[in-house]
PDB file of C-alpha atoms in Angstrom:
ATOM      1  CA  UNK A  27      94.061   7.963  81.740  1.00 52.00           C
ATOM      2  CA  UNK A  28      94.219  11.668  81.337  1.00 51.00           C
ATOM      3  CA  UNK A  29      94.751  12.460  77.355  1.00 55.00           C
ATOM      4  CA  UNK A  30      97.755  14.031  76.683  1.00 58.00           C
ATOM      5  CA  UNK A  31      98.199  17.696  75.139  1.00 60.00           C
ATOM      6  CA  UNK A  32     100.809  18.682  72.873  1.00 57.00           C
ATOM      7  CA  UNK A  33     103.940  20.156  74.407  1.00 62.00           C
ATOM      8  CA  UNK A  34     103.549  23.322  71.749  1.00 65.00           C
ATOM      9  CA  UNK A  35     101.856  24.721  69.361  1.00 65.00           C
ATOM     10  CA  UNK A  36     101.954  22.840  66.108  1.00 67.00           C
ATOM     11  CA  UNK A  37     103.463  19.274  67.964  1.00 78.00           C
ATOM     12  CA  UNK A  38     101.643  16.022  68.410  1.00 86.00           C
ATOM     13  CA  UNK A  39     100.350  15.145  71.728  1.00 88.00           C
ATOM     14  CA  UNK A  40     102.798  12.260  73.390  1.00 89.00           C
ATOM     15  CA  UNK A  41     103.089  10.290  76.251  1.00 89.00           C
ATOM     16  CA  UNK A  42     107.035  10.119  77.740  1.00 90.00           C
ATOM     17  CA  UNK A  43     107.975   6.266  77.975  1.00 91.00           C
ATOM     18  CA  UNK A  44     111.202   5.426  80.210  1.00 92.00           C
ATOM     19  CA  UNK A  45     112.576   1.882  80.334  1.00 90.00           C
ATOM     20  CA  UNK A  46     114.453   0.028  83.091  1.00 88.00           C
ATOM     21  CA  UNK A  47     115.813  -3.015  82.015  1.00 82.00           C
ATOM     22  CA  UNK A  48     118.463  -5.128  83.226  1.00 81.00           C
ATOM     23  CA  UNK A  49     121.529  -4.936  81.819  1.00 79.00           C
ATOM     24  CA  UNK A  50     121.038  -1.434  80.904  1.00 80.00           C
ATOM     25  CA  UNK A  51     123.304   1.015  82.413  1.00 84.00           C
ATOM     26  CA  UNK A  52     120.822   4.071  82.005  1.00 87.00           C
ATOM     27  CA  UNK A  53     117.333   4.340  81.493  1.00 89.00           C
ATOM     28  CA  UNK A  54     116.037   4.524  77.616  1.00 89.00           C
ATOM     29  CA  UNK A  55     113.451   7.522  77.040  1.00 91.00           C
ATOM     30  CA  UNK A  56     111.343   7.331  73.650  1.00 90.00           C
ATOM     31  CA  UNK A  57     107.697   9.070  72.653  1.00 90.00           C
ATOM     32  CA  UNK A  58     104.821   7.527  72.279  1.00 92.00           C
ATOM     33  CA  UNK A  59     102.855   9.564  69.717  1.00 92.00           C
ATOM     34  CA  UNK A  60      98.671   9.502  70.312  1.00 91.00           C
ATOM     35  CA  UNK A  61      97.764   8.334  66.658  1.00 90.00           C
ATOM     36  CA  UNK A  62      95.546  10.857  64.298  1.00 84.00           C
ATOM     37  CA  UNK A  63      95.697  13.470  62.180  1.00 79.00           C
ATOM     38  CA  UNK A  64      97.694  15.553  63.949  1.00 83.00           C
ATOM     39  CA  UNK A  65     100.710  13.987  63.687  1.00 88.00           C
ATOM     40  CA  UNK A  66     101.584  15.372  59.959  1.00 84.00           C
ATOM     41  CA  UNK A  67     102.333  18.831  61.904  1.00 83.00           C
ATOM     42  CA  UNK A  68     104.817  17.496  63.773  1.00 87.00           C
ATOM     43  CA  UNK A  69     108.446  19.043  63.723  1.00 86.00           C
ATOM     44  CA  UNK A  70     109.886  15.741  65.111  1.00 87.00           C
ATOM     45  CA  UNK A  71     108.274  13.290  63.306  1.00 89.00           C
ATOM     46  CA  UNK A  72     108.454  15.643  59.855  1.00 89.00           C
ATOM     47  CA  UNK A  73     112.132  14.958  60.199  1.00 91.00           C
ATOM     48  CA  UNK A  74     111.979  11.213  60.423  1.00 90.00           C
ATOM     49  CA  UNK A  75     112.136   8.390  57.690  1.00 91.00           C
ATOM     50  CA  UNK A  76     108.214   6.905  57.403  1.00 87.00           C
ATOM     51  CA  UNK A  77     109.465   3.209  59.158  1.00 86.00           C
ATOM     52  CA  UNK A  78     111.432   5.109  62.038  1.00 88.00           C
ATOM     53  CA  UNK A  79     107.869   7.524  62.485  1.00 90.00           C
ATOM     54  CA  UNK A  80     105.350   4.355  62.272  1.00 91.00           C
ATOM     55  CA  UNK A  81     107.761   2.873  65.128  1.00 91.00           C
ATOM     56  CA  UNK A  82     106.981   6.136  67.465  1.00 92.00           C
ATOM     57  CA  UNK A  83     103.140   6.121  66.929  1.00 93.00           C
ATOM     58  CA  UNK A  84     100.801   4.097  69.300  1.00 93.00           C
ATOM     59  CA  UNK A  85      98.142   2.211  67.494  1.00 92.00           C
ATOM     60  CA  UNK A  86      94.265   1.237  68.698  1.00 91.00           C
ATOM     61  CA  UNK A  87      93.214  -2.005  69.680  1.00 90.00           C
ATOM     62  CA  UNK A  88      90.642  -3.558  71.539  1.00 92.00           C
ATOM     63  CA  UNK A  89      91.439  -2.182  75.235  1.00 91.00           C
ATOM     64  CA  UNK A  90      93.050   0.715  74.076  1.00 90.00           C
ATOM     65  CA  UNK A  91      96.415   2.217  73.213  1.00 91.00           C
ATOM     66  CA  UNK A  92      99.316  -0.546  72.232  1.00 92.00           C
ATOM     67  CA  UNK A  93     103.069   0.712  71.982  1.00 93.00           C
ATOM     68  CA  UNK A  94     105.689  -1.810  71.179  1.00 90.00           C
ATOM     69  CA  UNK A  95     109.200  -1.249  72.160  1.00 88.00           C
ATOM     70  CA  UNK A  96     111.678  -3.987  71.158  1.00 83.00           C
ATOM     71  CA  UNK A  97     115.241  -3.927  72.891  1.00 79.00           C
ATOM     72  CA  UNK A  98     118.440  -5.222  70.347  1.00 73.00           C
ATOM     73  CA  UNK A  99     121.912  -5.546  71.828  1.00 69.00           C
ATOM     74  CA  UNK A 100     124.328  -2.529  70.162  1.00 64.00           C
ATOM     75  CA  UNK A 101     126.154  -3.893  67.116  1.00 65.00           C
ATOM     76  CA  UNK A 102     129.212  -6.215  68.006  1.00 61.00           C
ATOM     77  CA  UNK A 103     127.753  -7.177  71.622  1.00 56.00           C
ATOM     78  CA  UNK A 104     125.816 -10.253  72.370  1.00 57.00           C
ATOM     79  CA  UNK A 105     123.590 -10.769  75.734  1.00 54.00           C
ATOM     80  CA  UNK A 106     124.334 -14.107  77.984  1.00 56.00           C
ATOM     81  CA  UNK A 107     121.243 -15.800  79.202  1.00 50.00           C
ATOM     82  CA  UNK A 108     122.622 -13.664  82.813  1.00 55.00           C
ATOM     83  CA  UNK A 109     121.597 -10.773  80.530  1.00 51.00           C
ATOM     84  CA  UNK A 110     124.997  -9.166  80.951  1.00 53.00           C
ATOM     85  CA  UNK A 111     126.225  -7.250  77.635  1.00 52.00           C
ATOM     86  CA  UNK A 112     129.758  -8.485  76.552  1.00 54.00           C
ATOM     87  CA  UNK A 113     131.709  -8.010  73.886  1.00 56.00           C
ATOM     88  CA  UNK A 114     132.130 -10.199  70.592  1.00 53.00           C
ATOM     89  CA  UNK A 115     135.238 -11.484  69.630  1.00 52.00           C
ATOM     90  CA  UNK A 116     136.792  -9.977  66.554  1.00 52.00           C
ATOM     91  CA  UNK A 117     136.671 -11.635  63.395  1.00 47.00           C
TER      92      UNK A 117
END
């Protein structure tokens, strides 16, 4: 893997992660930060609350680079085991 570079002056290098999932309509696009000291300077990740930043940085482990992403149905829809969104009934 070629190590990213930031995008501009003063941002964090990245890598751009799209997802493809069933049941998705459109693809989801999210950053994967490059962890280190660098990241303090960053614009984008200034802005954020310190849970939603830790959730954009990759961390080290023994192979390499590990980004989780975790997908959660929108609030008031449920996924079938078809992996279909529908909607709740209202209570």
């Amino acid at each position: 893997m070629v190590p990213s570079r930031a995008p501009e002056h003063g941002a964090a290098p990245f890598i751009a992660v799209s997802v493809h999932a069933r049941g998705l309509l459109d693809r989801l696009i999210t950053r994967a930060y490059l962890p280190g000291c660098h990241l303090a300077k960053d614009s984008l990740l200034r802005r954020l609350p310190a849970e939603r930043r830790q959730a954009l940085i990759a961390t080290r482990d023994d192979i390499g680079l590990r980004f989780d992403i975790t997908l959660r149905p929108a609030i008031g829809m449920t996924v079938d085991t078809s992996g279909e969104p529908r909607q709740e009934a209202a209570t």
